[in-house]
XYZ file of C-alpha atoms in Angstrom:
633
model
C 4.262 -46.522 37.095
C 4.980 -42.817 37.499
C 8.493 -41.609 36.741
C 10.552 -39.977 39.498
C 12.105 -36.544 39.019
C 15.590 -37.976 38.554
C 14.586 -41.060 36.548
C 15.325 -41.298 32.812
C 12.508 -39.701 30.874
C 10.094 -42.337 29.523
C 10.023 -40.542 26.145
C 13.461 -42.032 25.389
C 15.336 -38.755 25.027
C 18.077 -39.888 27.432
C 17.537 -36.865 29.706
C 16.256 -36.881 33.275
C 12.485 -36.680 33.611
C 12.674 -33.334 35.500
C 14.647 -31.796 32.634
C 12.488 -33.251 29.873
C 8.757 -34.055 29.985
C 7.807 -33.483 33.622
C 6.538 -29.912 33.090
C 4.715 -30.994 29.945
C 2.971 -33.837 31.755
C 2.014 -31.583 34.649
C 0.423 -29.182 32.183
C -1.388 -31.912 30.284
C -2.838 -33.998 33.117
C -5.864 -32.904 35.095
C -7.942 -29.722 35.103
C -6.436 -26.302 34.501
C -5.851 -23.957 37.423
C -8.918 -21.682 37.786
C -7.139 -18.518 36.634
C -5.877 -20.216 33.447
C -9.225 -21.878 32.789
C -10.894 -18.460 32.963
C -8.480 -17.017 30.382
C -8.862 -20.036 28.099
C -12.655 -20.118 28.255
C -12.811 -16.421 27.304
C -10.711 -16.990 24.160
C -13.123 -17.620 21.312
C -10.304 -18.550 18.903
C -7.956 -21.413 19.694
C -4.952 -22.630 17.721
C -3.851 -26.175 16.986
C -0.836 -27.639 15.229
C 1.363 -30.724 14.970
C 5.003 -29.606 14.954
C 8.173 -31.655 14.481
C 10.651 -31.912 17.350
C 14.384 -31.683 16.821
C 15.048 -34.489 19.322
C 15.446 -38.146 18.341
C 14.596 -41.126 20.512
C 17.671 -43.224 21.251
C 15.576 -46.329 21.777
C 13.506 -45.855 18.613
C 15.425 -44.843 15.461
C 12.250 -45.266 13.390
C 10.468 -42.492 15.320
C 9.728 -39.064 13.872
C 8.710 -37.197 17.035
C 6.263 -34.309 16.946
C 4.160 -32.425 19.457
C 0.406 -31.905 19.194
C -0.242 -28.398 20.533
C -3.508 -26.643 21.365
C -3.437 -23.100 22.732
C -6.055 -20.586 23.845
C -4.382 -17.214 23.950
C -1.148 -17.728 25.876
C -2.448 -20.797 27.703
C -1.154 -24.199 26.564
C -4.161 -26.504 26.783
C -2.575 -29.593 25.245
C 1.045 -30.572 24.529
C 1.394 -34.241 23.711
C 4.495 -35.787 22.137
C 3.784 -38.482 19.551
C 6.497 -40.725 18.172
C 5.054 -41.445 14.742
C 2.547 -38.782 13.672
C 0.645 -39.543 10.461
C 1.482 -37.706 7.250
C -1.867 -37.762 5.448
C -4.029 -34.656 6.131
C -7.106 -36.698 7.032
C -5.231 -38.680 9.688
C -3.533 -35.560 11.078
C -6.935 -33.902 11.335
C -8.167 -36.779 13.474
C -5.187 -36.375 15.808
C -5.827 -32.637 16.144
C -9.577 -33.043 16.640
C -8.953 -35.424 19.534
C -6.569 -32.880 21.091
C -9.133 -30.076 20.769
C -11.867 -32.194 22.343
C -9.541 -33.167 25.197
C -8.650 -29.511 25.704
C -12.314 -28.550 25.780
C -12.835 -31.104 28.545
C -10.185 -29.329 30.629
C -11.629 -25.859 30.004
C -15.307 -26.734 30.002
C -16.086 -25.039 26.695
C -15.257 -25.440 22.998
C -13.859 -22.551 20.967
C -15.946 -20.815 18.322
C -13.015 -20.837 15.916
C -9.919 -22.985 15.492
C -6.904 -21.597 13.671
C -4.445 -23.940 11.955
C -1.285 -23.281 9.979
C -1.907 -25.404 6.887
C -4.740 -24.947 4.395
C -4.819 -28.650 3.548
C -5.989 -29.373 7.092
C -8.982 -27.020 6.977
C -11.365 -29.286 5.035
C -10.806 -32.536 6.998
C -10.808 -30.718 10.351
C -13.944 -28.790 9.429
C -15.690 -32.060 8.668
C -14.770 -33.414 12.099
C -15.545 -30.263 14.101
C -18.611 -29.008 12.229
C -20.999 -31.075 14.423
C -19.497 -29.252 17.415
C -20.079 -25.861 15.696
C -16.367 -25.017 15.593
C -15.221 -23.054 12.538
C -11.770 -23.920 11.177
C -9.616 -21.484 9.245
C -6.010 -21.306 8.087
C -3.838 -18.393 9.156
C -0.897 -17.117 7.137
C 0.271 -14.832 9.905
C 2.153 -15.625 13.050
C -0.251 -16.720 15.755
C 0.125 -17.562 19.417
C 1.652 -20.970 18.703
C 4.331 -19.347 16.562
C 5.118 -16.837 19.301
C 5.278 -19.696 21.801
C 7.612 -21.681 19.538
C 9.880 -18.713 18.826
C 10.106 -18.036 22.553
C 12.549 -20.884 23.101
C 12.443 -20.602 26.877
C 8.651 -20.830 26.833
C 8.678 -23.983 24.736
C 11.410 -25.581 26.798
C 9.345 -25.146 29.939
C 7.315 -28.021 28.497
C 10.432 -29.977 27.548
C 10.001 -29.161 23.829
C 12.566 -28.134 21.227
C 10.530 -27.430 18.115
C 11.994 -26.906 14.654
C 10.870 -26.061 11.143
C 12.296 -29.266 9.687
C 11.731 -32.986 10.169
C 14.598 -35.394 9.534
C 14.223 -38.824 11.172
C 17.191 -41.097 11.856
C 15.962 -43.708 9.348
C 13.921 -43.791 6.174
C 11.413 -45.947 8.021
C 10.714 -42.875 10.129
C 8.780 -41.356 7.229
C 6.213 -44.148 7.372
C 6.341 -44.611 3.581
C 5.836 -47.932 1.860
C 9.158 -49.745 1.341
C 8.394 -49.955 -2.379
C 8.108 -46.153 -2.496
C 11.407 -45.692 -0.653
C 13.090 -48.068 -3.129
C 11.732 -45.924 -5.993
C 13.138 -42.766 -4.361
C 16.583 -44.369 -4.058
C 16.583 -45.583 -7.683
C 15.455 -42.185 -9.000
C 17.972 -40.372 -6.761
C 20.828 -42.552 -8.027
C 19.949 -41.744 -11.663
C 19.604 -38.054 -10.762
C 23.069 -38.024 -9.162
C 24.676 -39.750 -12.151
C 23.062 -37.228 -14.536
C 24.559 -34.331 -12.477
C 21.962 -31.746 -13.600
C 23.693 -29.086 -11.445
C 26.318 -28.833 -14.210
C 23.619 -27.167 -16.348
C 21.214 -25.734 -13.769
C 22.089 -23.505 -10.845
C 20.049 -23.033 -7.713
C 18.875 -19.560 -8.792
C 17.166 -20.923 -11.893
C 13.506 -21.279 -11.019
C 11.592 -24.168 -12.530
C 7.871 -24.611 -12.072
C 6.745 -28.220 -12.352
C 3.280 -29.718 -12.709
C 3.094 -33.401 -11.818
C 0.722 -36.160 -12.958
C -0.656 -36.185 -9.379
C -2.119 -32.723 -10.068
C 0.238 -30.732 -7.850
C 2.488 -27.786 -8.698
C 5.922 -27.143 -7.228
C 8.744 -24.672 -7.562
C 12.041 -26.572 -7.671
C 15.682 -25.693 -7.252
C 18.535 -27.997 -8.296
C 21.342 -27.807 -5.725
C 25.008 -28.341 -6.503
C 26.375 -25.702 -8.839
C 28.239 -24.072 -5.922
C 29.962 -27.399 -5.228
C 28.897 -27.520 -1.573
C 25.532 -29.252 -1.327
C 24.005 -31.448 -4.025
C 20.380 -32.404 -4.397
C 16.882 -31.207 -5.219
C 14.421 -28.963 -3.353
C 10.674 -28.800 -3.995
C 8.473 -25.993 -2.609
C 4.709 -25.964 -2.853
C 4.634 -22.141 -2.664
C 6.616 -19.971 -5.093
C 7.192 -17.153 -2.596
C 8.751 -19.545 -0.092
C 11.542 -20.401 -2.509
C 12.033 -16.767 -3.524
C 12.313 -15.629 0.081
C 14.826 -18.352 0.921
C 16.984 -17.384 -2.053
C 16.841 -13.713 -1.071
C 17.093 -14.038 2.711
C 20.075 -12.894 4.734
C 18.770 -15.126 7.517
C 17.248 -18.387 6.191
C 15.726 -19.127 9.608
C 13.666 -15.946 9.377
C 12.490 -16.930 5.880
C 11.441 -20.316 7.257
C 9.357 -18.510 9.890
C 7.244 -17.059 7.075
C 6.840 -20.229 5.024
C 3.296 -20.612 3.735
C 3.628 -23.939 1.968
C 5.702 -27.054 2.540
C 9.111 -28.055 1.272
C 10.826 -31.343 0.390
C 14.629 -31.229 0.278
C 16.643 -34.266 -0.827
C 20.404 -33.956 -0.458
C 23.266 -36.370 -1.109
C 25.608 -37.225 1.774
C 28.687 -39.361 2.295
C 27.891 -42.708 3.843
C 29.874 -41.841 6.984
C 27.685 -38.743 7.559
C 24.548 -40.859 7.963
C 23.160 -41.960 11.319
C 24.318 -45.466 12.137
C 20.751 -46.767 12.080
C 20.226 -45.395 8.558
C 23.451 -46.975 7.245
C 22.333 -50.366 8.552
C 18.844 -49.873 7.149
C 20.118 -49.085 3.626
C 22.608 -51.952 3.613
C 19.942 -54.370 4.833
C 17.402 -53.196 2.227
C 19.784 -53.202 -0.737
C 18.569 -49.836 -2.030
C 20.767 -48.548 -4.879
C 23.126 -45.585 -4.492
C 25.405 -44.012 -7.125
C 28.555 -43.916 -4.941
C 29.729 -43.352 -1.376
C 28.992 -39.602 -1.649
C 25.488 -40.112 -3.051
C 23.423 -41.447 -0.160
C 20.066 -39.630 -0.288
C 18.781 -37.896 2.843
C 15.339 -36.320 2.980
C 13.973 -33.550 5.165
C 10.687 -31.655 5.155
C 10.169 -27.943 5.811
C 6.947 -26.592 7.321
C 5.103 -29.773 6.374
C 1.935 -30.655 8.300
C 3.178 -32.806 11.158
C 6.603 -32.845 9.508
C 5.525 -35.756 7.305
C 5.610 -36.800 3.651
C 2.169 -37.828 2.376
C 2.054 -40.448 -0.345
C 1.214 -37.963 -3.077
C 4.268 -35.819 -2.248
C 6.508 -38.894 -2.235
C 5.226 -39.853 -5.702
C 5.934 -36.306 -6.922
C 9.481 -36.482 -5.555
C 10.134 -39.627 -7.571
C 8.637 -38.122 -10.719
C 10.658 -34.907 -10.490
C 13.913 -36.741 -9.682
C 13.372 -38.745 -12.867
C 12.150 -35.835 -14.936
C 14.972 -33.331 -14.316
C 17.641 -35.453 -16.103
C 15.240 -35.783 -19.024
C 14.836 -31.994 -19.154
C 18.601 -31.453 -19.145
C 19.114 -34.075 -21.864
C 16.387 -32.673 -24.127
C 16.707 -28.928 -23.521
C 19.990 -28.434 -21.677
C 21.314 -25.633 -23.907
C 18.034 -23.674 -23.802
C 17.751 -24.081 -20.043
C 21.345 -22.949 -19.556
C 20.486 -19.794 -21.527
C 17.496 -19.327 -19.173
C 15.020 -19.320 -22.021
C 11.499 -19.173 -20.504
C 9.959 -22.164 -22.242
C 7.806 -25.129 -21.227
C 8.604 -28.806 -21.807
C 6.926 -32.064 -20.737
C 8.979 -35.149 -19.965
C 7.402 -37.998 -21.973
C 8.673 -40.649 -19.543
C 7.144 -39.181 -16.367
C 4.506 -36.713 -17.601
C 6.095 -33.943 -15.510
C 5.714 -30.519 -17.116
C 8.590 -28.067 -16.579
C 8.404 -24.316 -17.097
C 11.488 -22.131 -16.765
C 10.722 -18.845 -14.994
C 12.831 -15.707 -14.570
C 13.800 -14.670 -11.045
C 11.154 -12.316 -9.693
C 11.944 -8.809 -8.481
C 11.977 -7.816 -4.831
C 8.258 -7.028 -4.769
C 7.591 -10.764 -5.073
C 9.483 -11.373 -1.847
C 7.066 -9.424 0.345
C 5.412 -10.998 3.368
C 2.152 -12.659 2.267
C -0.886 -10.367 2.510
C -3.127 -10.572 5.539
C -6.340 -10.641 3.515
C -7.121 -12.761 0.475
C -7.906 -10.597 -2.587
C -11.627 -10.721 -3.415
C -12.727 -12.414 -6.614
C -15.948 -10.385 -6.873
C -17.000 -7.093 -5.303
C -20.140 -6.029 -3.466
C -21.493 -2.503 -2.829
C -19.848 -0.814 0.144
C -22.143 2.011 1.205
C -24.753 1.507 3.888
C -28.157 0.591 2.544
C -31.607 0.983 4.013
C -34.087 3.871 4.313
C -31.695 6.000 6.363
C -28.759 5.805 3.935
C -27.545 8.878 2.024
C -24.320 7.826 0.277
C -23.716 11.210 -1.411
C -23.917 13.326 1.764
C -20.128 13.568 2.008
C -20.023 15.510 -1.262
C -22.048 18.344 0.228
C -20.309 20.965 2.389
C -19.628 19.398 5.788
C -18.433 21.356 8.799
C -15.623 19.417 10.408
C -16.382 19.058 14.092
C -14.030 19.930 16.903
C -13.783 17.638 19.932
C -15.857 20.070 21.999
C -18.797 20.030 19.597
C -21.804 17.895 20.348
C -22.705 15.051 18.015
C -25.160 15.947 15.259
C -28.733 14.895 15.940
C -28.702 11.747 13.758
C -25.498 10.394 15.280
C -26.597 11.271 18.812
C -29.904 9.456 18.299
C -28.091 6.372 16.974
C -25.697 6.395 19.934
C -28.471 6.906 22.484
C -30.488 4.098 20.906
C -27.432 1.853 21.058
C -26.955 2.651 24.745
C -30.608 1.972 25.521
C -30.457 -1.413 23.787
C -27.406 -2.402 25.867
C -29.127 -1.399 29.073
C -32.228 -3.365 28.056
C -30.026 -6.474 27.769
C -29.167 -6.140 31.456
C -25.479 -5.440 30.910
C -23.486 -3.949 33.748
C -23.173 -0.122 33.671
C -19.393 -0.374 33.187
C -19.882 -2.669 30.190
C -22.464 -0.330 28.676
C -20.103 2.615 29.163
C -17.239 0.746 27.477
C -19.319 -0.202 24.423
C -20.674 3.356 24.118
C -17.181 4.863 24.371
C -15.950 2.611 21.571
C -18.888 3.536 19.352
C -18.178 7.226 20.091
C -14.555 6.666 19.073
C -15.679 5.423 15.668
C -18.168 8.278 15.223
C -15.464 10.777 16.182
C -13.218 9.350 13.478
C -16.035 9.350 10.949
C -17.229 12.901 11.606
C -14.208 14.833 12.832
C -11.453 13.179 10.842
C -13.313 12.187 7.682
C -16.222 14.646 7.622
C -18.554 11.734 6.848
C -22.011 11.540 8.451
C -23.132 8.129 9.656
C -25.763 7.907 6.916
C -22.930 7.975 4.326
C -20.696 5.392 5.990
C -18.856 3.004 3.683
C -16.972 -0.254 4.205
C -13.836 1.773 3.390
C -14.403 3.876 6.533
C -14.647 0.868 8.842
C -11.558 -0.806 7.379
C -9.392 2.326 7.639
C -10.617 3.010 11.177
C -10.204 -0.529 12.469
C -6.966 -1.550 10.760
C -5.115 1.788 10.840
C -6.462 4.763 12.806
C -7.629 2.938 15.949
C -4.206 1.308 16.329
C -1.910 4.061 15.086
C -3.625 7.287 16.166
C -6.473 6.756 18.630
C -4.171 6.564 21.642
C -6.408 4.238 23.646
C -5.280 1.492 25.972
C -4.862 -2.220 25.316
C -8.031 -3.193 27.176
C -10.153 -0.821 25.131
C -8.613 -2.006 21.868
C -9.336 -5.601 22.850
C -13.027 -4.766 23.181
C -13.256 -2.558 20.078
C -14.391 -5.126 17.446
C -17.023 -6.550 19.782
C -18.369 -3.103 20.662
C -18.586 -2.038 17.033
C -20.251 -5.292 16.022
C -23.000 -4.583 18.543
C -23.241 -1.000 17.278
C -23.516 -1.956 13.598
C -25.956 -4.773 14.389
C -28.291 -2.189 15.917
C -28.017 0.453 13.184
C -30.868 -0.979 11.115
C -33.218 -0.429 14.033
C -31.685 2.817 15.359
C -30.912 4.666 12.113
C -32.412 2.676 9.243
C -28.949 1.646 8.028
C -27.998 -1.800 6.723
C -24.256 -2.571 6.629
C -23.874 -6.277 5.705
C -20.112 -5.936 5.290
C -19.550 -4.862 8.913
C -20.226 -8.231 10.556
C -17.534 -10.268 8.740
C -14.940 -7.511 9.196
C -15.562 -7.181 12.927
C -15.742 -10.954 13.418
C -12.230 -11.375 11.975
C -10.460 -10.969 15.309
C -7.349 -12.675 13.934
C -6.751 -9.924 11.383
C -7.225 -7.203 13.997
C -4.891 -8.986 16.427
C -2.259 -9.398 13.698
C -2.426 -5.693 12.786
C -1.938 -4.715 16.421
C 0.908 -7.170 16.940
C 2.763 -5.984 13.842
C 2.577 -2.254 14.555
C 5.890 -1.149 16.016
C 5.165 2.584 16.317
C 6.972 5.515 14.783
C 6.374 8.428 12.432
C 4.294 7.893 9.302
C 7.276 8.416 6.989
C 9.451 5.771 8.692
C 9.860 2.607 6.647
C 8.293 0.080 9.092
C 5.201 2.277 9.481
C 4.939 2.834 5.725
C 5.067 -0.917 5.156
C 2.483 -1.559 7.876
C 0.063 1.038 6.468
C 0.852 -0.137 2.950
C -0.432 -3.634 3.693
C -3.900 -2.198 4.394
C -3.826 0.045 1.346
C -2.788 -2.867 -0.871
C -5.921 -4.638 0.352
C -8.106 -1.575 -0.289
C -6.630 -1.360 -3.768
C -7.518 -5.023 -4.370
C -11.096 -4.159 -3.369
C -11.133 -1.238 -5.832
C -11.693 1.229 -2.978
C -8.777 3.563 -3.747
C -8.537 6.024 -6.641
C -5.334 6.236 -8.606
C -2.738 8.762 -7.479
C -2.228 10.160 -10.989
C -4.697 12.762 -12.259
C -3.279 13.341 -15.746
C -0.008 12.957 -17.607
C 1.518 15.879 -15.685
C -0.079 15.663 -12.247
C -0.333 13.299 -9.336
C -1.026 13.753 -5.643
C 2.098 14.494 -3.647
C 3.727 12.666 -0.775
C 2.724 15.519 1.542
C -0.380 17.506 0.656
C -1.489 21.041 1.413
C -5.072 22.105 1.977
C -6.074 22.186 -1.698
C -4.593 18.799 -2.517
C -6.141 17.217 0.574
C -9.542 18.644 -0.369
C -9.287 17.286 -3.909
C -8.103 13.881 -2.655
C -10.990 13.647 -0.165
C -13.565 14.596 -2.783
C -12.137 12.157 -5.320
C -12.116 9.302 -2.773
C -15.822 9.740 -1.962
C -16.745 10.132 -5.626
C -14.727 7.013 -6.433
C -16.653 5.040 -3.820
C -19.958 6.260 -5.292
C -18.828 5.294 -8.813
C -17.692 1.936 -7.455
C -21.127 1.087 -6.042
C -22.874 2.291 -9.209
C -20.606 0.110 -11.339
C -21.099 -2.982 -9.180
C -24.892 -2.531 -9.168
C -24.782 -2.332 -12.967
C -23.525 -5.929 -13.026
C -19.745 -5.390 -13.280
C -18.218 -6.923 -10.141
C -14.742 -8.179 -11.079
C -12.092 -6.008 -9.361
C -9.979 -5.424 -12.477
C -12.994 -4.467 -14.579
C -14.328 -2.127 -11.881
C -10.964 -0.388 -11.500
C -10.659 0.036 -15.253
C -14.065 1.698 -15.575
C -13.498 3.908 -12.539
C -10.084 5.030 -13.783
C -11.751 6.502 -16.889
C -14.245 8.397 -14.749
C -11.409 9.690 -12.584
C -9.534 11.053 -15.605
C -12.708 12.739 -16.822
C -13.342 14.283 -13.392
C -9.744 15.470 -12.999
C -9.825 17.208 -16.369
C -13.246 18.867 -16.127
C -13.363 22.581 -15.116
C -15.551 23.264 -12.081
C -17.277 26.509 -11.130
C -16.490 25.830 -7.459
C -12.799 25.831 -8.395
C -12.983 29.143 -10.261
C -13.212 27.412 -13.614
C -10.092 25.317 -13.015
C -9.883 21.543 -13.179
C -9.008 19.475 -10.104
C -5.699 18.573 -11.752
C -4.880 22.259 -12.216
C -5.683 22.986 -8.553
C -3.352 20.224 -7.388
C -0.573 21.263 -9.759
C -0.811 24.928 -8.771
C -0.418 24.138 -5.073
C 2.558 21.874 -5.732
C 4.281 24.577 -7.767
C 3.611 27.205 -5.108
C 4.666 24.980 -2.195
C 7.186 22.398 -3.425
C 8.342 19.634 -1.094
C 11.685 20.662 0.467
C 14.727 18.547 -0.439
C 15.269 17.504 3.185
C 11.721 16.191 3.635
C 11.998 13.030 5.810
C 10.682 10.534 3.283
C 12.781 8.176 1.227
């Protein structure tokens, strides 16, 4: 029977239905309103997650409530509260697949891509959704679900209070086997009696490898005398950020991996249901202040899979063995490895990393191997940029080759029967890229490189182009059409363009993270720096240093800029030559190219009046030094 507005909510929260799940149920049941369905069906990438709720059910102390969310853009397609979500990735994937299929029934179309938070869910979800031709990927950046969750008012409209942590009112809420819970209690009691916090402090970083094949970073809590226990983090940077953070909640927002935190509490601090459960089960505890309580951080569905529970037991047993065998060495922070013979857990003591290790995780994964970056095909001329190129002014007409490519692109759009306004929008976006290529880089289309597309798309189009939101939204799609037609229109083959332009998530993240400002301001420098770190990982950037005395300056005059531009294009040519020779590992490519750069920088050139490029750069810096009050820290 349907609940009335003022009835108690059937979810068991104790609140009235109108203040709890009524809005959620209205959103979940039945077809979407037409305007929302239109927005959702146009979104090719959806997001799905299972997130723990901070509420507990008064009528069900063994519940561990979570919400299954599916979103398309800003539209919530599915928001279903489950009392006991599974913890194993394969079972969670089944729950999420059912939610996606139900959402597709409301919208009338499946997404092309599904974004999830946790990498361990990608494989099982891909297996379930592959027959429906839905690609699944993990995102390490904040997506629409994160923005929805952080907007507390938005989440509460659906009666949801979502947290980073899961902490049920009873141990039964974890869904673990009772035998496993008994093992956790026995290991925790021995851990408490050993008091490893007398030797270890929470800033001493220990990497552990368990017999289950997993690696964790652990921190022993208690040396400050406030909170005692053990924390395990599957990602090293998560622990480092938490230790360094002024605001732990903000660090939790950026967690990549999952965390298990076991703390010891006084018996009176436990929920009443948990006290009864422990007394009834007869699980051992060291004393009244040593009752173990477990919570998870950023875990898929908020749960503890069996393998993680086994690791928790092994590490709880192994830490006292480490302290007993190597306590003095560990106290001196000696970076050494040791394996506990009783558990098989391997411990390695690591020094605290510097601040660079605390950076936000990169948007792009570093490539393991490199591929050539210049356009191929009969129309390609990679070395054209090294010849004298007249930089165009906005009033100049496009050169013949670029104009022919653009006209051919326009004709192909018209032949597809697209509306004139759509054709005009795609052409304008292609012109924007050609303007950047020719006027700002002095690079003809026949010499285009992957470097040019990445710098245009992920920096210039957002920071300098000055175009509206609607045009930016359409930019990747327009350029994908343009590059797809270049083989036919200009004899150019650019295999790298498709994957870059198809990665709408990366482009959306770059736009969302740009806050505006001058190039020397710290937030802008960090934003630009993320792209240039990626280009460096792809061996697309020359080194800044030219010799032992000279490097390019923070601000460059005409001579320095000319030398930097020439070096960048030469570097890209050397890069492709090196890769085609069979050397494709990034570190090896950079090493070989660095030698060629040093040789180039130190070789006199007739075009430079017999001077070397390094001498030209140094002379300009000496003649025009950077003023002391230059706005750059």
